[in-house]
Coordinates of C-alpha atoms and ligand atoms in Angstrom, one line a residue:
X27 CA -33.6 -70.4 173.8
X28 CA -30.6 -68.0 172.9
X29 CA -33.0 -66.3 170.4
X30 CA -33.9 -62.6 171.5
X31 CA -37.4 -62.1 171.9
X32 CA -39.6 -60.2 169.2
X33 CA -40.2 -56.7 171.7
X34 CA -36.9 -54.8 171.1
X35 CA -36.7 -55.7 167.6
X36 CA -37.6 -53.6 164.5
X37 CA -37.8 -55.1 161.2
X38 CA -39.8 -58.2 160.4
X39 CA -38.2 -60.8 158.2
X40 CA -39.3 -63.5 155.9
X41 CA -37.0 -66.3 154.3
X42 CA -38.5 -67.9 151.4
X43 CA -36.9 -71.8 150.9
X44 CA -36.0 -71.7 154.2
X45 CA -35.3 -75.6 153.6
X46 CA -32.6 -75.0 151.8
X47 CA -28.9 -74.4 152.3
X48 CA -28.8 -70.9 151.8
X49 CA -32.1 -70.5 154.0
X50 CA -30.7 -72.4 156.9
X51 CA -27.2 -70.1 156.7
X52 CA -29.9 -67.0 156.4
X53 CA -31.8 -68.8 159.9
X54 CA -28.2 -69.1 161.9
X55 CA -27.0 -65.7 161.1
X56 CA -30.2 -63.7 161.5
X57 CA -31.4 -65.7 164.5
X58 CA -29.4 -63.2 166.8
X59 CA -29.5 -59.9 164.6
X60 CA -30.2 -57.7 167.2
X61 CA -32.9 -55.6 164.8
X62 CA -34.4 -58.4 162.9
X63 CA -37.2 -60.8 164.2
X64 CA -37.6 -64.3 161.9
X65 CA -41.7 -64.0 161.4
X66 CA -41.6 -66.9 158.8
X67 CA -39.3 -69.5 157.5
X68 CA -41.2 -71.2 154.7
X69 CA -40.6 -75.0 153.6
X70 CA -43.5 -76.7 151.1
X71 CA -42.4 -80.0 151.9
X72 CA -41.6 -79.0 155.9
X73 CA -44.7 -77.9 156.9
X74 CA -44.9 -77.6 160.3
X75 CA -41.7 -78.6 161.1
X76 CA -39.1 -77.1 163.1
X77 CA -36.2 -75.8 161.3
X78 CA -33.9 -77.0 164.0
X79 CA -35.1 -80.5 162.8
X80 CA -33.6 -79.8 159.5
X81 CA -30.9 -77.3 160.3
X82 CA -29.4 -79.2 163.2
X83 CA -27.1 -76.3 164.1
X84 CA -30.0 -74.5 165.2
X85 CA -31.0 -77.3 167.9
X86 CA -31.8 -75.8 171.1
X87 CA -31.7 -72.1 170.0
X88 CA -35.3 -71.5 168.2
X89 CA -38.5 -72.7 168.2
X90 CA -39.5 -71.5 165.0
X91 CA -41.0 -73.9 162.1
X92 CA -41.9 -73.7 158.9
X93 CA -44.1 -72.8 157.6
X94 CA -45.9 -73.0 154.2
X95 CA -47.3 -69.7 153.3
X96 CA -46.9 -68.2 149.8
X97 CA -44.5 -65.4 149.1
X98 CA -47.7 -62.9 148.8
X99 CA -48.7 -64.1 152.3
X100 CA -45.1 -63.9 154.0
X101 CA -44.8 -60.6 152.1
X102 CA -47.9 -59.0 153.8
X103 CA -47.2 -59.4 157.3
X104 CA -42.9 -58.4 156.7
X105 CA -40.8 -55.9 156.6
X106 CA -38.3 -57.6 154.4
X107 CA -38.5 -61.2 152.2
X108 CA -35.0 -63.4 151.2
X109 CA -35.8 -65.3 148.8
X110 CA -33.8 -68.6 148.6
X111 CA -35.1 -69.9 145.6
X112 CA -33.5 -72.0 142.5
X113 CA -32.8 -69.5 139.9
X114 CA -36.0 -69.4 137.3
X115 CA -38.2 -69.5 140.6
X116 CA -38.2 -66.1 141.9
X117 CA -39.0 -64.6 139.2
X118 CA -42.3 -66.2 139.1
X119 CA -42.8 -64.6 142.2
X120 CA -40.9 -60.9 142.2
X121 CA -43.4 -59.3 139.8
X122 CA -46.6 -59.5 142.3
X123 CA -44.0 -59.0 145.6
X124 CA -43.0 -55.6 144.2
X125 CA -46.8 -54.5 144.5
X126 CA -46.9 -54.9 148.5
X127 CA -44.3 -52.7 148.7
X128 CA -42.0 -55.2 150.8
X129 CA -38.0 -54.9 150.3
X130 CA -36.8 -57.4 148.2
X131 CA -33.3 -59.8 149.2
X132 CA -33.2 -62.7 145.9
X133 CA -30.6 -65.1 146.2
X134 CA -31.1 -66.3 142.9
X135 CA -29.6 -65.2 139.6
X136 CA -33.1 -63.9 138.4
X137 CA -32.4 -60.1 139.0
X138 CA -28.3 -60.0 138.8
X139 CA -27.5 -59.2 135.0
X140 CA -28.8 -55.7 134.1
X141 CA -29.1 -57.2 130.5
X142 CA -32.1 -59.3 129.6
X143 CA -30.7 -60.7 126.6
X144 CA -28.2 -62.5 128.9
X145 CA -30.4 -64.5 130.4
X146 CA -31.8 -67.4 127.3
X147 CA -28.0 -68.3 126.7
X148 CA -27.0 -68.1 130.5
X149 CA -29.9 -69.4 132.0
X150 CA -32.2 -70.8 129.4
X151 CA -35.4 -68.5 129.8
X152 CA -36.2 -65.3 128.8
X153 CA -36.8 -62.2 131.2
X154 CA -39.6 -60.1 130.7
X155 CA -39.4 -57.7 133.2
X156 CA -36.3 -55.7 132.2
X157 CA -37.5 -52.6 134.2
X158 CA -37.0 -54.6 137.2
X159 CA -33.4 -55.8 136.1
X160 CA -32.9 -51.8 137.0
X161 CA -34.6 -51.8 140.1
X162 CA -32.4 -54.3 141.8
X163 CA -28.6 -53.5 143.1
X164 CA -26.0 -56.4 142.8
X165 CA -25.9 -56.7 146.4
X166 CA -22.4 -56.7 147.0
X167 CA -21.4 -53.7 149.2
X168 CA -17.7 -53.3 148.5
X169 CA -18.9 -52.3 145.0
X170 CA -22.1 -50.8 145.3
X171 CA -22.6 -49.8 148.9
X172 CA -24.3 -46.4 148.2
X173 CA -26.5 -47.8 146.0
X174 CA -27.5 -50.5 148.2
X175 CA -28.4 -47.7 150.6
X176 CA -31.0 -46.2 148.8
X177 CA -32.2 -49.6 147.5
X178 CA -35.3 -51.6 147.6
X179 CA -34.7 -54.5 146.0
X180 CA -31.3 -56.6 146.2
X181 CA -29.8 -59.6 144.0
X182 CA -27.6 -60.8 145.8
X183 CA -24.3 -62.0 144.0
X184 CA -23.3 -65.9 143.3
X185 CA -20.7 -67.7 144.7
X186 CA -18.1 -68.1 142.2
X187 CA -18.4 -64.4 140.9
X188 CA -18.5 -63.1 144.4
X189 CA -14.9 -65.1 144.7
X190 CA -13.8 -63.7 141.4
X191 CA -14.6 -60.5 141.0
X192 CA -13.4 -59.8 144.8
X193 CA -10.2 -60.9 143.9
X194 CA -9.5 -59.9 140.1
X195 CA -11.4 -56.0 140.2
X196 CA -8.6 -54.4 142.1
X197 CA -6.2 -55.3 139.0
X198 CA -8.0 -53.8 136.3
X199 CA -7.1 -50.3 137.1
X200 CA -3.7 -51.8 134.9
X201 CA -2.9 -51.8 131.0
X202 CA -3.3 -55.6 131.0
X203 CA -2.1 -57.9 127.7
X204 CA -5.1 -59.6 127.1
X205 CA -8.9 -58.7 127.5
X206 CA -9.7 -62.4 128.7
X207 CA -8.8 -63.7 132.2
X208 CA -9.0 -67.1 133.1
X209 CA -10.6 -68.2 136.1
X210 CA -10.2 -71.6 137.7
X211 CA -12.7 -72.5 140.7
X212 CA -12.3 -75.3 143.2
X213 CA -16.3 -75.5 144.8
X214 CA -17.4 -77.6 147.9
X215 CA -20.5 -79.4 147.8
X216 CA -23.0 -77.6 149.4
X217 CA -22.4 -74.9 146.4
X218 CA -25.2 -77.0 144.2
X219 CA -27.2 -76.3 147.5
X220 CA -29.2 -79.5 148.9
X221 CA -31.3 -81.1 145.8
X222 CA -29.8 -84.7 145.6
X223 CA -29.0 -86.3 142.8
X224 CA -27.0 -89.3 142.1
X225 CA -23.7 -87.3 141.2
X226 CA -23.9 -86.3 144.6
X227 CA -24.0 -89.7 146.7
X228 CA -21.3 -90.0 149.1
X229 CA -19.4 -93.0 147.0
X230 CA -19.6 -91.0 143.6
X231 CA -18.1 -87.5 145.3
X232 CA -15.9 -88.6 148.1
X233 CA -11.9 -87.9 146.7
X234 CA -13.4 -86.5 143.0
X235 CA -12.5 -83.7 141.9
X236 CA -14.6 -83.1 139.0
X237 CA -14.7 -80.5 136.7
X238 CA -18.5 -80.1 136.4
X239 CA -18.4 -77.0 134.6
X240 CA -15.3 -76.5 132.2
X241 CA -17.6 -74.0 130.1
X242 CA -20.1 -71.9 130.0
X243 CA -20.5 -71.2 133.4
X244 CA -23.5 -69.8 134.5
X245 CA -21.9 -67.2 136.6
X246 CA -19.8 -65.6 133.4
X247 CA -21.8 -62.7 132.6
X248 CA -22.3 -61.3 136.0
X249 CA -18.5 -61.2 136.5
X250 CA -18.4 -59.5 132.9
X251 CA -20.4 -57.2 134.5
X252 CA -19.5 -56.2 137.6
X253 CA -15.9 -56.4 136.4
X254 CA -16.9 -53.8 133.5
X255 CA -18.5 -51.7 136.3
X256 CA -15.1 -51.4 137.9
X257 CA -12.6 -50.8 135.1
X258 CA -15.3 -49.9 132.2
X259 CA -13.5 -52.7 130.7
X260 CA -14.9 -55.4 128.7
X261 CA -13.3 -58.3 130.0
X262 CA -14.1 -62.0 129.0
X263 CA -14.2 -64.4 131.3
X264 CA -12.8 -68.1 130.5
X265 CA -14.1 -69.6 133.7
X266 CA -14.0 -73.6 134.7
X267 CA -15.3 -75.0 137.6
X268 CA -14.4 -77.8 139.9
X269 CA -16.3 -79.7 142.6
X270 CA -13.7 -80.4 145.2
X271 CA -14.0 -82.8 148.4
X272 CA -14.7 -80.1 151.0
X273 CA -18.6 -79.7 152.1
X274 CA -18.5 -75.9 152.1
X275 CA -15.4 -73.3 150.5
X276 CA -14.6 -71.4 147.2
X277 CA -11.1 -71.0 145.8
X278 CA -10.5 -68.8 142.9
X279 CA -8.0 -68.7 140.9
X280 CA -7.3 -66.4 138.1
X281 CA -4.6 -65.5 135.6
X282 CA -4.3 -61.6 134.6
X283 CA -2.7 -61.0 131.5
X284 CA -0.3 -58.0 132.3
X285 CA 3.4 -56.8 133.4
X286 CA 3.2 -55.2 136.9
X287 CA 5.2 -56.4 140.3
X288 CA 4.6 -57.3 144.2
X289 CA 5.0 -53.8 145.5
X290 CA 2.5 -52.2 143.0
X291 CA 0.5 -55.0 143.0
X292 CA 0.1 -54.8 146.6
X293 CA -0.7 -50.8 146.4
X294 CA -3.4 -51.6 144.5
X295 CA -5.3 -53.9 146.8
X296 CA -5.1 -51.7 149.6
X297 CA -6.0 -48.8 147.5
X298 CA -9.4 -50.6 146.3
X299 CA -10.1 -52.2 149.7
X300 CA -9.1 -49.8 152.1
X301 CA -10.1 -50.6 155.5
X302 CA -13.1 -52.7 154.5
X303 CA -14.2 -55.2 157.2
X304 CA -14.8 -58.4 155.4
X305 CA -11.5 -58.5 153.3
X306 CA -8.4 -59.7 154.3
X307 CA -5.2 -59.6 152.5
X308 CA -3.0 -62.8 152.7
X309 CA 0.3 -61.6 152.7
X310 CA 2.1 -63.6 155.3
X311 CA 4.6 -65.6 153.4
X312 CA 5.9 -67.9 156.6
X313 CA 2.6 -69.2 157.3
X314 CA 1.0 -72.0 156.1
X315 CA -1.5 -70.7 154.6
X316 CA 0.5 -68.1 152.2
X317 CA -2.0 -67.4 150.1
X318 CA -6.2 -67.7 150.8
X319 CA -7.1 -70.8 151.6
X320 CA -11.0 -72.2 152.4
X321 CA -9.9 -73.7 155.2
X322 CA -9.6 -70.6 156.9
X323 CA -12.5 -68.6 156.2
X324 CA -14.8 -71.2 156.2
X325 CA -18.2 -70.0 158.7
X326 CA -16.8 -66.2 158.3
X327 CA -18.6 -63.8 156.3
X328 CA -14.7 -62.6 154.9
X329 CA -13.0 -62.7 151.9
X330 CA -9.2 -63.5 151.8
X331 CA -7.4 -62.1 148.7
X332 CA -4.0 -62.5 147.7
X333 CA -1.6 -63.3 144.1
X334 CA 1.8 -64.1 142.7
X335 CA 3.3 -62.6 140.1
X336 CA 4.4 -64.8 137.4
X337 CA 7.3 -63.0 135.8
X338 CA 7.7 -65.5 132.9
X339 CA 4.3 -65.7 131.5
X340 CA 3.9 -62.1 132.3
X341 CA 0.4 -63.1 134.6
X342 CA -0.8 -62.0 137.8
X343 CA -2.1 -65.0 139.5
X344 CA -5.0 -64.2 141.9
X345 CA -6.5 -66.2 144.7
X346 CA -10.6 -65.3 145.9
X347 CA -11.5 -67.8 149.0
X348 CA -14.5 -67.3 150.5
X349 CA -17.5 -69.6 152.6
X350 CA -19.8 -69.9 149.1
X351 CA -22.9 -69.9 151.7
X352 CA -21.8 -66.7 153.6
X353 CA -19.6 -64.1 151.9
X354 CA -20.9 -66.2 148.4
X355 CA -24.5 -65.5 149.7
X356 CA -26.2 -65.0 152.9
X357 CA -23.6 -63.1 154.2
X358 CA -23.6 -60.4 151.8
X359 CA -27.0 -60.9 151.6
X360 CA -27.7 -59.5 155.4
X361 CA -24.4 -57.1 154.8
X362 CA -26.7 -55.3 152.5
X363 CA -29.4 -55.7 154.3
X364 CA -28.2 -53.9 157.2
X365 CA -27.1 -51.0 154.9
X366 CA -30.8 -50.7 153.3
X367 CA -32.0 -50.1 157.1
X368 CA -28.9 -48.2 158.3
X369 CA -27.7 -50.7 161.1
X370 CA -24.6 -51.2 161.7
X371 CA -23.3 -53.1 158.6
X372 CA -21.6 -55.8 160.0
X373 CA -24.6 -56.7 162.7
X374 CA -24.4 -60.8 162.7
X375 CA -21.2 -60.3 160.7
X376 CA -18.4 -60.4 162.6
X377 CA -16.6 -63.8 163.7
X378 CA -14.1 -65.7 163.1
X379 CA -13.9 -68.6 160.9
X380 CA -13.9 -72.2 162.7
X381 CA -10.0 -73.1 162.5
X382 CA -9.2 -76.1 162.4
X383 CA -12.1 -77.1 160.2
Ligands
NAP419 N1 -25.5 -73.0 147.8 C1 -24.7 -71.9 147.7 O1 -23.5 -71.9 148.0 C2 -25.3 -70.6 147.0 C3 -24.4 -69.5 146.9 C4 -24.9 -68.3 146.3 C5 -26.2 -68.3 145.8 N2 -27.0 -69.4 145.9 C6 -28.3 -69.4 145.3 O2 -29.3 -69.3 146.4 C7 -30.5 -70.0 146.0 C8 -30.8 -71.1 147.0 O3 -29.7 -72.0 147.0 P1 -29.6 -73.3 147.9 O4 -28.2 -73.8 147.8 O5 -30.1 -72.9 149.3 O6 -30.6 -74.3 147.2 P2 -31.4 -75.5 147.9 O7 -30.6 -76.0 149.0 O8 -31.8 -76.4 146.8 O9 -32.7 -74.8 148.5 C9 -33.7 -74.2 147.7 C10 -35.0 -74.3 148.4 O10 -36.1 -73.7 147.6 C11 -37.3 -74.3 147.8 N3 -37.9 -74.5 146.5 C12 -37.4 -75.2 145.5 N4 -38.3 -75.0 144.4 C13 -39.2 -74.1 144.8 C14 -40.3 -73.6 144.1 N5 -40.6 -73.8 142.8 N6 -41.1 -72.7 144.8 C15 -40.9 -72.4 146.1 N7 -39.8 -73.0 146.8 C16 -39.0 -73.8 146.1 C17 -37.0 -75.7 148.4 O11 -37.7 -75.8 149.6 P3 -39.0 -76.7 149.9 O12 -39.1 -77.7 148.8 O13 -38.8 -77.3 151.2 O14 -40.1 -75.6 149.8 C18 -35.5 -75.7 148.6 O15 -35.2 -76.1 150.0 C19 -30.3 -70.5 144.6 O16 -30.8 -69.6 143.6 C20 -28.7 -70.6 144.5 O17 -28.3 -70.5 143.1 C21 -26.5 -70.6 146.4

C-alpha cells in the first residue's frame, strides 16, 4: 500500500458520501496528504466494501472501506468531516454536527448563499438556520483566504460558479455597459455526480450536447454573490448550461458588457491573481490551446483563465476551465482545508493535469 500510515499524521478526517464522485476525488487526493489520516469513508449502500472496489483508481493503494456510520458517529471520533452530500441533505445533518465541535467541509449548496431567502426559488426549500449561513466561509481561497483561516465551517463553492466567477471577478474593477453578464457553460458528465438516470445512459449522451439548463441555474445566486463581494456590484447573471461529451471538465464562457483593450485587460488579471498557485493565465497565442481549454486541466486542481476582446460588440469575452471535481470541488475543498490547519496550502495540490486526456 502507497498510503502513509496513521503515526506521523495529525488531523483525523471523515468523508461523508464517500460513494460518490466528489467523495472518491476527496479519497484520491487525501489518501497521501501528508497530515491527514482517512478514519472513515461512509457509503449506506457500500457497507463494508472497499472503496477501491468502487473507486477503481484507488486499487492497490488503500485498504480502507466503507463504512456506514452516521455523521454524529464519524463526527465524534474526527478532527474534520466533508460532507459530500446532494444539496438539501447536509443540512439535515449540519445543525447537530456543529454541537461536537468538529470542523465543518459541505460540498453541497446548503451553506453557500449568505441569504436565506435565496434558497425556496434556487433550491426549493427553505433554510432555517440563517445564523449558520454566517458561520460558514465560501470556501474558495483566492477570495476569502483570510477568512478561511480563522474558519470553522466551509461551503465549499460549485462547479460552474467556481469557473465563473474565477474568470469574470478580475473584470469588474471596470465601468462596464451593462449590469448583466452572460455566461455560457459547457459541463462533462460527472458534473450531475453519479445518480443514474435514463438521460444519462451511454446511447442518450454519447455526441449530445444538451442544453440542460438554459435558465435558472441553480448556481446564479452564488456567483451574484461572490461577484458582488469583489466589485460591490450587483451583477446579474444570465447563465445556460450545457452537458458536453467529455466525462469530467468545465468551460466558461462569459460576455462582459464594457470598452477596455488586451493590454489593460491583461493588467488586470495579474493584478487580481498575482502569483497564486492554482491559476494560470492562457496567453500563448501559437499554441493550440490559445485560450483555456478542459483538456488541459483536467486531474489538476488549477484554473486556466484567459479572454478576447470583442471590439465590435464592445464585450470582453472570458474563458473559466477548470476539472468540475477538483478546482470545482474537492480541490478547493482540501485547499481550504489546509489553510484552516495552517499546512502548507497546496499539500495534495500540486500536479499536473494528465495531457493527452
Ligand atoms: N460532481 C461535481 O462535479 C460537483 C462539483 C461541485 C460540487 N458538487 C456537490 O458535491 C456534492 C456531492 O456530489 P457528487 O457529484 O459526488 O454526488 P453523487 O455522486 O451523487 O454522490 C453523493 C453521495 O451521497 C450519498 N447520499 C445520497 N443521499 C444521501 C442521504 N440522504 N444521506 C446520506 N448520504 C446520501 C450517496 O452515497 P450512498 O448512497 O452510498 O450512501 C452518494 O454516493 C453535491 O452536493 C454536489 O452538488 C459536485
Amino acid at each position: 500500500m502507497l498510503e502513509r500510515t496513521g503515526e506521523n499524521k495529525l488531523i483525523k478526517a471523515g468523508i461523508v458520501g464517500a460513494s460518490g464522485y466528489v467523495g472518491g476525488e476527496l479519497l484520491r487526493l487525501l489518501i497521501n496528504h501528508e497530515n491527514i489520516e482517512i478514519k472513515y469513508a461512509t457509503s449506506k449502500s457500500h457497507k463494508n466494501e472497499k472503496v477501491s472496489r468502487l473507486h477503481p483508481d484507488l486499487y492497490g493503494l488503500t485498504d480502507l472501506r466503507f463504512s456506514d456510520k452516521t455523521p454524529m458517529e464519524v463526527a465524534s471520533d474526527v478532527d474534520v468531516i466533508f460532507l459530500a452530500l446532494p444539496h438539501g441533505t447536509s443540512i439535515k445533518y449540519v445543525p447537530d454536527l456543529v454541537e461536537t465541535g468538529v470542523n465543518i467541509i459541505d460540498m453541497s449548496a446548503d451553506f453557500r448563499l449568505k441569504n436565506p431567502e435565496k434558497y425556496p426559488e434556487w433550491y426549493g426549500f427553505e433554510h432555517n438556520y440563517p445564523d449558520l449561513l454566517n458561520k460558514f466561509v465560501y470556501g474558495m481561497p483566492e477570495l476569502h483566504r483570510n477568512e478561511i483561516k480563522n474558519a470553522k465551517y466551509i461551503a465549499t463553492p460549485g462547479c460552474i460558479a467556481s469557473s465563473s466567477i474565477y474568470s469574470i471577478a478580475p473584470f469588474l474593477s471596470l465601468s462596464l455597459d451593462s449590469n448583466i453578464i452572460n455566461v455560457d457553460a459547457k459541463v462533462g458528465s460527472s458534473g450531475s455526480g453519479s445518480g443514474l438516470d435514463e438521460s444519462k445512459v451511454f446511447s442518450e449522451r454519447f455526441n449530445s450536447i444538451r442544453a440542460y439548463k438554459p435558465v435558472h441555474h441553480r448556481h446564479t445566486p452564488e456567483i451574484e454573490q461572490e461577484l458582488k463581494y469583489v466589485s460591490n456590484k450587483d451583477i446579474k447573471i444570465a447563465l445556460s448550461a450545457h452537458s458536453v461529451n467529455m466525462v469530467r471538465g468545465i468551460l466558461t464562457t462569459s460576455s462582459i458588457y464594457a470598452v477596455s483593450d488586451e493590454i489593460k485587460l491583461w493588467s488586470l488579471l495579474r493584478e487580481f491573481y498575482g502569483n497564486e498557485r492554482s491559476v494560470r493565465l492562457i496567453m500563448d497565442k501559437k499554441s493550440n490551446y490559445r485560450y483555456p481549454d478542459p483538456k488541459t486541466v483536467i486531474g489538476s486542481n488549477f484554473v486556466d483563465i484567459g479572454f478576447a476582446m470583442d471590439n465590435y460588440i464592445k464585450r470582453i469575452v472570458s474563458f473559466g476551465a477548470i476539472d468540475n471535481m477538483i478546482k470545482g470541488a474537492s480541490g478547493n475543498a482540501i485547499q481550504s482545508m489546509n489553510l484552516m490547519y495552517k499546512f502548507n496550502e497546496y499539500e495534495s495540490l500540486i500536479m499536473p493535469s494528465l495531457f493527452p486526456v
